[in-house]
Amino acid sequence: MAADSGAITNEDSESGEEEGKHVKPFTPEKAKEIIMSLQQPAVFCNMVFDWPAQHWTAKHLSEVLQGKQIRFRMGTKHTDTAPQFETTCSYVEATLEEFLTWNCDRSSISGPFRDYDHSKFWAYADYKYFVSLFEDKTDIFQDVIWSDFGFPGRNGQESTLWIGSTGAHTPCHLDTYGCNLVFQVQGRKRWHLFPPEDTPFLYPTRIPYEESSVFSKINVVNPDLKRFPQFWKARRHMVTLSPGQVLFVPRHWWHYVESIDPVTVSINSWIELEEDHQARVEEAITRMLVCALKTAENPHDTRAWLNPTEVEETSHEVNCRYLNGAVSAFFDHYGTSKVVETQALSTNGEYVIKEELNVHNHVEVEQTSSHSLTLGTVKQEAASPFGPDLVPVIPGSQEPPSERGGMFESDGEDFVGKNGKRFGKLHYTKRQRMMSESENAVVEQIASNSTVAPSQTFISTDDLLDCLVNPQVTRIVAQLLIQGRSLRL
């Protein structure tokens, strides 16, 4: 018989095709290799089709949570040039069922959303940690299987949940710890991403203060280019993430995320990296400086500068313990057989000093300038990993997208540079920048921090903090602190 002689029957062919549909394009080992080496955002496809969490619609979660109260951040749908920071939003305690009722535009004079016209406001249940949300339903943690990406044992316990309505968004920021994996479950979200070396053009600030979040002063979807003229140099990368896709956000990539469908549900997990040990020291320095200066300025009003997500005590004593704990953890991790490599800034802003401290106890501090990163490359990778199942997020094209709502989009606008010259997004895509450009951007950023008229010379506490806790500064301070501590060991 033909089948016995090795020929493939129609039945065998159909069976093979069906089986092929359920084979993931990357093994866990390969996925982790990509994640730990890739230096640009990318979208994984066909990796989560068998996750139970793929069915976690807002409706399903409302049944699972059975009336549990959740905190929603309420923002307005207006298009102001100022970012809607969490300190300026209002908050509502409600169930998911009440959220869904309000989101269906069923106006009601009662209920927790009664003061919020659906046509004018959005709601966002963001940063909801599984361990708190599902504290009495821990079996549900297994519905999220990050081990498929090469992280054994990682599941919902190390994840956060995000549920929002149309327009719900997070202001543009970068995360100082780790890299990010984001699984889109329901609805679509549009991501605006900017590379780390564009940081000077995004005017970073630590007010409002939130550990591990550096915010941008710019509303990137409606920028004030008169106040923030360097922003036109920033290279925007855009992607619309759809259900079933997983976005990889590398370390220190800026991102602004907005919900573009009536209901969106996302699950993310921040993956720890080796660089986090020094980053925690930097964050402890930042926390101490911000809290000391802002508390001295106004001891009775922390709400104006402290993000609502920060619930821990901010006293100087607590912050000192936090800093000492971060430094001790750094040395505990690296042990005593490494080499400290410190780099200092010369007067023109370039890293020029590199020395080794030959002391009886020493550690290694790796300083990698963001200018050395190469977009679209994988370290030690002979062939590109990109293809139909791993799609790179690239800078937006000048050409309008053929179909609005596709995965990748341009931002649809040119920026006007000096002398009225117009620049499309592809006119400024060179990876290597002159250091002087970044330096000028930092100077202009500081000059634009104050909202007072140029003729006035008032320097506010926030102006000072924007210089003192600039990520470039805290990185150097952390290295000097670690170097000094190593000399005493």
Coordinates of C-alpha atoms in Angstrom, one line a residue:
M1 CA 0.0 0.0 0.0
A2 CA 1.1 3.5 -0.7
A3 CA 0.9 4.4 2.9
D4 CA 3.1 1.5 3.9
S5 CA 5.8 2.5 1.3
G6 CA 6.3 5.9 3.0
A7 CA 3.9 8.0 0.9
I8 CA 2.0 10.8 2.7
T9 CA -1.8 10.5 2.4
N10 CA -4.2 13.4 2.5
E11 CA -5.1 12.5 6.0
D12 CA -1.4 12.4 7.0
S13 CA -0.9 15.8 5.4
E14 CA -3.8 17.4 7.1
S15 CA -2.7 16.0 10.4
G16 CA 0.8 17.3 9.9
E17 CA -0.4 20.7 9.0
E18 CA -2.6 20.8 12.1
E19 CA 0.3 19.7 14.2
G20 CA 2.5 22.4 12.7
K21 CA 0.1 25.1 13.6
H22 CA 0.7 24.3 17.3
V23 CA 4.5 24.4 17.1
K24 CA 5.9 27.6 18.6
P25 CA 8.5 29.4 16.4
F26 CA 11.1 29.7 19.1
T27 CA 12.2 27.3 21.8
P28 CA 12.4 28.8 25.3
E29 CA 16.1 28.8 25.1
K30 CA 16.1 30.6 21.7
A31 CA 13.5 33.2 22.9
K32 CA 15.6 34.0 26.0
E33 CA 18.7 34.3 23.9
I34 CA 16.9 36.9 21.7
I35 CA 15.5 38.8 24.7
M36 CA 18.8 39.0 26.5
S37 CA 20.7 40.2 23.4
L38 CA 18.3 42.2 21.3
Q39 CA 18.7 45.9 21.6
Q40 CA 15.5 47.1 19.8
P41 CA 11.8 46.5 20.4
A42 CA 10.3 43.6 18.6
V43 CA 7.0 41.7 18.5
F44 CA 6.8 38.0 19.1
C45 CA 3.9 36.2 17.3
N46 CA 2.5 32.7 17.7
M47 CA 4.1 32.2 21.1
V48 CA 1.1 32.3 23.5
F49 CA -1.7 30.6 21.6
D50 CA -2.0 27.9 24.2
W51 CA -1.8 30.2 27.3
P52 CA -5.0 30.0 29.4
A53 CA -4.6 33.7 29.9
Q54 CA -5.4 34.4 26.3
H55 CA -9.1 34.1 27.3
W56 CA -8.7 36.8 30.0
T57 CA -11.1 39.3 28.7
A58 CA -12.4 42.0 31.0
K59 CA -15.7 40.2 31.1
H60 CA -14.1 37.0 32.1
L61 CA -12.0 38.7 34.8
S62 CA -15.0 40.4 36.2
E63 CA -16.5 36.9 36.9
V64 CA -13.3 35.6 38.3
L65 CA -12.9 38.5 40.7
Q66 CA -16.5 38.4 41.8
G67 CA -17.1 42.0 42.9
K68 CA -13.6 42.8 44.1
Q69 CA -12.9 46.5 44.3
I70 CA -10.2 47.8 42.0
R71 CA -8.7 51.3 41.8
F72 CA -9.2 53.0 38.4
R73 CA -7.2 56.1 37.4
M74 CA -9.5 58.6 35.6
G75 CA -8.1 60.9 33.0
T76 CA -9.6 63.3 30.5
K77 CA -9.7 62.8 26.7
H78 CA -8.6 66.3 25.9
T79 CA -5.4 66.8 23.9
D80 CA -3.4 69.2 26.0
T81 CA 0.4 69.7 25.4
A82 CA 1.1 68.8 29.1
P83 CA 1.3 65.1 30.1
Q84 CA -1.4 63.7 32.3
F85 CA 0.7 62.5 35.2
E86 CA -0.8 60.3 37.8
T87 CA -0.6 63.1 40.3
T88 CA -3.0 65.1 38.3
C89 CA -5.6 62.3 37.8
S90 CA -8.5 61.4 40.0
Y91 CA -9.3 57.9 41.2
V92 CA -12.3 55.6 41.5
E93 CA -12.8 52.4 43.5
A94 CA -15.0 50.1 41.5
T95 CA -15.6 46.5 40.3
L96 CA -14.8 45.4 36.8
E97 CA -18.5 44.9 36.3
E98 CA -19.2 48.5 37.2
F99 CA -16.4 49.6 34.8
L100 CA -17.8 47.6 31.9
T101 CA -21.3 49.0 32.5
W102 CA -19.9 52.5 32.5
N103 CA -17.8 51.8 29.5
C104 CA -20.8 50.6 27.5
D105 CA -22.0 54.3 27.9
R106 CA -25.0 53.4 30.0
S107 CA -25.2 56.7 31.8
S108 CA -26.3 56.4 35.4
I109 CA -26.8 58.9 38.2
S110 CA -25.5 56.3 40.6
G111 CA -22.4 54.1 40.9
P112 CA -18.7 54.9 41.4
F113 CA -18.4 56.4 37.9
R114 CA -21.4 58.8 38.2
D115 CA -19.2 61.9 38.1
Y116 CA -17.4 60.9 34.9
D117 CA -18.9 61.4 31.5
H118 CA -17.8 58.5 29.4
S119 CA -17.4 60.8 26.4
K120 CA -15.0 63.0 28.2
F121 CA -13.0 60.6 30.5
W122 CA -11.1 57.4 30.3
A123 CA -10.5 54.8 33.0
Y124 CA -7.4 52.7 33.6
A125 CA -6.8 50.0 36.1
D126 CA -3.0 50.0 35.8
Y127 CA -0.1 48.4 37.7
K128 CA -2.4 45.7 39.2
Y129 CA 0.0 43.1 40.7
F130 CA -1.4 39.6 40.4
V131 CA -0.3 38.7 44.0
S132 CA -2.6 41.4 45.3
L133 CA -5.4 41.1 42.8
F134 CA -5.7 37.4 43.0
E135 CA -4.4 36.8 46.5
D136 CA -7.1 34.2 47.3
K137 CA -7.0 32.6 43.8
T138 CA -3.3 31.8 43.4
D139 CA -4.0 28.9 41.0
I140 CA -4.7 31.5 38.3
F141 CA -1.0 32.4 38.3
Q142 CA -0.3 29.3 36.2
D143 CA -2.4 30.8 33.3
V144 CA 0.6 33.0 32.4
I145 CA 3.5 30.9 31.1
W146 CA 6.6 33.2 30.8
S147 CA 8.7 30.0 30.9
D148 CA 7.9 29.7 27.2
F149 CA 10.3 32.7 26.8
G150 CA 13.1 31.0 28.7
F151 CA 12.3 32.0 32.3
P152 CA 11.5 28.8 34.1
G153 CA 9.0 29.2 37.0
R154 CA 8.0 32.7 36.0
N155 CA 4.2 33.1 35.8
G156 CA 1.5 35.4 36.9
Q157 CA 3.1 35.8 40.3
E158 CA 5.7 38.0 38.7
S159 CA 3.2 39.8 36.5
T160 CA 1.0 42.9 36.4
L161 CA -2.4 43.4 34.8
W162 CA -3.6 46.5 32.9
I163 CA -7.3 47.1 32.0
G164 CA -8.4 50.3 30.3
S165 CA -10.9 52.1 28.1
T166 CA -10.3 54.0 24.9
G167 CA -7.8 56.8 25.5
A168 CA -6.3 55.3 28.7
H169 CA -2.6 55.8 28.6
T170 CA 0.6 56.0 30.6
P171 CA 2.8 59.1 30.2
C172 CA 6.0 58.7 28.3
H173 CA 8.7 57.2 30.6
L174 CA 11.5 54.8 30.8
D175 CA 11.9 52.0 33.4
T176 CA 15.2 52.0 35.2
Y177 CA 15.0 48.3 36.0
G178 CA 15.0 45.4 33.7
C179 CA 13.4 44.8 30.3
N180 CA 9.8 44.3 29.6
L181 CA 7.6 41.6 28.1
V182 CA 4.0 42.6 27.3
F183 CA 1.3 40.2 26.3
Q184 CA -1.8 41.8 24.7
V185 CA -4.9 39.9 25.7
Q186 CA -7.9 42.0 24.6
G187 CA -8.2 45.1 22.4
R188 CA -5.3 47.0 20.8
K189 CA -2.7 49.3 22.2
R190 CA -0.5 51.8 20.4
W191 CA 3.0 52.0 21.6
H192 CA 5.3 55.0 20.9
L193 CA 8.9 54.1 21.7
F194 CA 12.1 56.1 21.7
P195 CA 15.7 54.7 22.0
P196 CA 17.8 55.3 25.2
E197 CA 20.3 57.6 23.4
D198 CA 17.4 60.0 22.7
T199 CA 17.0 60.7 26.4
P200 CA 18.3 64.3 26.2
F201 CA 15.6 65.0 23.6
L202 CA 12.8 63.7 25.8
Y203 CA 13.5 66.1 28.7
P204 CA 13.6 63.6 31.6
T205 CA 12.3 64.5 35.0
R206 CA 11.9 62.7 38.3
I207 CA 8.8 64.8 39.3
P208 CA 6.4 63.1 39.9
Y209 CA 8.7 60.7 41.8
E210 CA 8.1 57.0 41.3
E211 CA 10.8 54.4 42.0
S212 CA 12.2 53.0 38.7
S213 CA 10.3 55.5 36.5
V214 CA 11.9 58.4 34.7
F215 CA 9.2 60.5 33.1
S216 CA 9.3 62.8 30.1
K217 CA 8.0 66.4 30.4
I218 CA 6.6 66.0 26.9
N219 CA 3.2 64.9 25.8
V220 CA 4.6 62.9 22.9
V221 CA 1.3 62.7 21.0
N222 CA 0.9 66.5 21.2
P223 CA 4.3 68.0 21.8
D224 CA 5.0 71.6 22.7
L225 CA 8.0 72.2 20.3
K226 CA 8.3 75.8 21.3
R227 CA 9.1 74.8 24.9
F228 CA 10.9 71.6 24.0
P229 CA 12.6 72.3 20.7
Q230 CA 15.0 69.3 20.9
F231 CA 12.1 66.8 20.7
W232 CA 12.0 66.9 17.0
K233 CA 15.3 65.0 17.0
A234 CA 13.8 62.1 18.9
R235 CA 13.3 59.0 16.7
R236 CA 9.8 57.7 17.3
H237 CA 9.1 54.0 16.8
M238 CA 5.4 53.0 16.7
V239 CA 3.6 49.7 16.8
T240 CA 0.0 48.7 17.4
L241 CA 0.0 45.6 19.6
S242 CA -2.9 43.2 18.9
P243 CA -4.3 40.3 20.9
G244 CA -2.0 37.3 21.0
Q245 CA 1.1 39.3 20.4
V246 CA 4.0 39.9 22.9
L247 CA 6.0 43.0 22.7
F248 CA 9.6 43.0 23.9
V249 CA 10.8 46.4 25.3
P250 CA 14.6 46.5 25.8
R251 CA 16.2 48.2 28.8
H252 CA 15.8 52.0 29.1
W253 CA 13.6 52.4 26.0
W254 CA 11.1 55.2 26.5
H255 CA 7.5 54.4 25.9
Y256 CA 4.1 56.0 25.8
V257 CA 1.2 53.5 25.6
E258 CA -2.4 54.2 24.7
S259 CA -5.5 52.1 24.5
I260 CA -7.2 52.5 21.1
D261 CA -10.1 50.0 21.5
P262 CA -13.1 50.2 23.9
V263 CA -11.6 47.7 26.3
T264 CA -8.0 46.6 26.5
V265 CA -6.4 44.0 28.7
S266 CA -2.6 43.5 28.9
I267 CA -0.3 41.4 31.1
N268 CA 3.4 42.3 31.5
S269 CA 6.4 41.1 33.4
W270 CA 9.7 43.0 34.0
I271 CA 12.7 40.7 33.5
E272 CA 15.6 41.3 35.9
L273 CA 18.9 42.2 34.3
E274 CA 22.5 42.3 35.6
E275 CA 22.6 46.1 35.3
D276 CA 19.8 46.3 37.9
H277 CA 22.2 46.0 40.8
Q278 CA 23.8 49.3 40.1
A279 CA 20.4 50.8 39.0
R280 CA 19.1 50.2 42.5
V281 CA 21.9 52.2 43.9
E282 CA 21.1 55.0 41.5
E283 CA 17.4 54.8 42.4
A284 CA 18.2 55.0 46.1
I285 CA 20.3 58.1 45.5
T286 CA 17.5 59.7 43.5
R287 CA 14.9 58.8 46.2
M288 CA 17.0 60.4 48.9
L289 CA 17.6 63.6 47.0
V290 CA 14.0 64.0 45.8
C291 CA 12.4 63.3 49.1
A292 CA 14.9 65.6 51.0
L293 CA 14.5 68.6 48.8
K294 CA 10.7 68.3 48.1
T295 CA 9.9 67.6 51.8
A296 CA 11.9 70.6 52.9
E297 CA 10.1 72.7 50.3
N298 CA 6.6 71.7 51.5
P299 CA 6.6 69.2 54.4
H300 CA 2.8 68.8 54.4
D301 CA 2.0 68.2 50.7
T302 CA 3.6 65.1 49.2
R303 CA 0.7 64.5 46.8
A304 CA 1.9 67.2 44.4
W305 CA 5.3 65.4 43.7
L306 CA 5.0 61.8 45.0
N307 CA 3.3 59.4 42.6
P308 CA 0.2 57.6 44.1
T309 CA 2.0 54.3 43.5
E310 CA 4.6 55.2 46.1
V311 CA 3.1 54.1 49.4
E312 CA 6.3 53.5 51.4
E313 CA 7.5 56.0 54.0
T314 CA 9.8 58.8 52.6
S315 CA 11.6 59.9 55.8
H316 CA 15.3 60.5 55.6
E317 CA 16.0 57.7 58.0
V318 CA 14.1 55.2 55.9
N319 CA 15.8 56.5 52.7
C320 CA 19.2 56.1 54.3
R321 CA 18.5 52.5 55.1
Y322 CA 17.2 52.0 51.6
L323 CA 20.5 53.4 50.1
N324 CA 22.7 51.3 52.4
G325 CA 20.6 48.2 51.6
A326 CA 21.1 48.8 47.8
V327 CA 24.9 49.3 48.2
S328 CA 25.2 46.2 50.4
A329 CA 23.1 44.1 48.0
F330 CA 25.4 45.2 45.1
F331 CA 28.5 43.9 46.9
D332 CA 26.7 40.8 48.1
H333 CA 25.9 40.0 44.5
Y334 CA 29.3 40.6 42.9
G335 CA 31.4 39.2 45.7
T336 CA 35.0 40.1 46.1
S337 CA 36.8 38.9 43.0
K338 CA 35.8 41.5 40.4
V339 CA 37.3 44.7 39.2
V340 CA 35.8 48.2 39.6
E341 CA 35.8 50.1 36.4
T342 CA 34.8 53.7 36.9
Q343 CA 34.2 56.4 34.3
A344 CA 34.0 60.1 34.9
L345 CA 32.8 62.9 32.8
S346 CA 35.3 65.4 31.4
T347 CA 34.2 69.0 31.1
N348 CA 32.9 68.4 27.6
G349 CA 30.7 65.6 28.7
E350 CA 32.7 62.7 27.3
Y351 CA 33.6 59.6 29.3
V352 CA 37.4 59.7 29.4
I353 CA 38.6 58.2 32.7
K354 CA 38.7 54.4 33.2
E355 CA 40.6 53.0 36.0
E356 CA 41.0 49.7 37.8
L357 CA 41.1 49.6 41.6
N358 CA 43.4 46.8 42.8
V359 CA 42.0 46.5 46.3
H360 CA 41.5 43.4 48.4
N361 CA 37.8 43.5 47.9
H362 CA 36.6 44.8 44.6
V363 CA 33.7 44.5 42.2
E364 CA 32.9 45.2 38.5
V365 CA 30.7 48.0 37.4
E366 CA 29.9 47.8 33.7
Q367 CA 29.3 51.2 32.1
T368 CA 27.9 50.9 28.7
S369 CA 27.2 54.2 26.9
S370 CA 23.8 54.1 25.2
H371 CA 25.5 55.6 22.2
S372 CA 27.2 52.3 21.6
L373 CA 24.0 50.4 21.1
T374 CA 23.2 49.3 17.6
L375 CA 19.7 49.3 16.4
G376 CA 18.5 46.0 14.9
T377 CA 21.4 43.9 15.9
V378 CA 21.8 40.9 18.1
K379 CA 25.1 40.4 19.9
Q380 CA 27.0 37.3 18.8
E381 CA 24.2 36.4 16.4
A382 CA 25.3 35.3 13.0
A383 CA 21.9 35.6 11.4
S384 CA 19.1 37.9 12.0
P385 CA 16.3 36.4 14.2
F386 CA 13.7 38.5 12.5
G387 CA 10.9 37.0 10.4
P388 CA 7.2 36.4 10.4
D389 CA 7.2 35.4 14.1
L390 CA 9.6 38.1 15.3
V391 CA 8.9 41.5 13.8
P392 CA 11.2 44.4 14.7
V393 CA 9.7 47.8 15.6
I394 CA 11.4 50.3 13.4
P395 CA 11.4 54.1 13.1
G396 CA 8.2 55.4 11.6
S397 CA 8.2 56.0 7.8
Q398 CA 7.6 59.3 6.1
E399 CA 5.0 57.6 4.0
P400 CA 1.5 57.3 5.5
P401 CA 0.5 53.7 6.4
S402 CA -1.5 51.9 3.8
E403 CA -4.0 50.8 6.4
R404 CA -4.5 52.7 9.6
G405 CA -4.5 50.3 12.5
G406 CA -2.0 47.9 11.1
M407 CA 0.8 46.6 13.3
F408 CA 3.4 49.3 12.4
E409 CA 2.6 52.9 11.8
S410 CA 4.3 56.2 11.3
D411 CA 3.4 59.1 13.6
G412 CA 2.0 60.9 10.6
E413 CA 3.8 64.2 11.2
D414 CA 7.0 66.0 10.2
F415 CA 8.8 68.2 12.7
V416 CA 9.9 71.7 11.9
G417 CA 13.5 72.4 12.6
K418 CA 15.5 75.6 12.7
N419 CA 15.1 78.0 9.8
G420 CA 11.7 76.4 9.1
K421 CA 13.2 73.2 7.5
R422 CA 10.9 70.2 7.7
F423 CA 12.2 66.9 8.8
G424 CA 10.5 63.6 8.2
K425 CA 11.1 60.7 10.6
L426 CA 13.6 59.0 8.3
H427 CA 15.7 62.2 7.9
Y428 CA 17.1 61.7 11.3
T429 CA 17.7 58.0 11.7
K430 CA 21.5 57.8 12.0
R431 CA 22.4 55.8 15.1
Q432 CA 25.6 57.7 15.8
R433 CA 25.1 61.2 17.1
M434 CA 27.8 63.8 17.9
M435 CA 28.2 64.2 21.6
S436 CA 27.8 67.9 21.3
E437 CA 24.2 67.5 20.2
S438 CA 23.3 65.6 23.3
E439 CA 25.2 68.2 25.4
N440 CA 23.3 71.0 23.8
A441 CA 20.0 69.1 24.3
V442 CA 20.7 68.8 28.0
V443 CA 21.5 72.5 28.3
E444 CA 18.4 73.4 26.4
Q445 CA 16.4 70.9 28.5
I446 CA 17.5 72.6 31.7
A447 CA 16.8 76.0 30.3
S448 CA 13.3 75.0 29.4
N449 CA 12.5 73.4 32.8
S450 CA 11.2 76.6 34.4
T451 CA 7.7 77.8 33.5
V452 CA 8.6 81.4 34.4
A453 CA 9.4 84.1 31.9
P454 CA 13.0 84.1 30.5
S455 CA 13.6 87.5 32.0
Q456 CA 13.2 86.1 35.5
T457 CA 16.0 84.2 37.2
F458 CA 14.1 82.1 39.7
I459 CA 15.4 78.6 40.0
S460 CA 12.8 76.2 41.6
T461 CA 13.5 73.1 43.6
D462 CA 12.3 71.1 40.6
D463 CA 14.8 72.9 38.3
L464 CA 17.6 71.9 40.7
L465 CA 16.3 68.3 41.0
D466 CA 16.2 67.9 37.2
C467 CA 19.9 68.5 37.2
L468 CA 20.9 66.5 40.4
V469 CA 18.9 63.4 39.6
N470 CA 19.4 63.4 35.8
P471 CA 20.0 59.7 35.0
Q472 CA 23.5 60.6 33.7
V473 CA 24.4 62.2 37.0
T474 CA 23.0 59.5 39.3
R475 CA 24.9 56.9 37.3
I476 CA 28.2 58.7 38.0
V477 CA 27.3 59.3 41.7
A478 CA 26.5 55.6 42.1
Q479 CA 29.8 54.5 40.6
L480 CA 31.7 56.9 42.8
L481 CA 29.8 55.7 45.9
I482 CA 30.5 52.0 45.0
Q483 CA 34.2 52.9 44.3
G484 CA 34.6 54.6 47.7
R485 CA 32.9 51.7 49.5
S486 CA 35.2 49.2 47.9
L487 CA 38.2 51.1 49.1
R488 CA 37.0 50.6 52.7
L489 CA 36.4 46.9 52.4

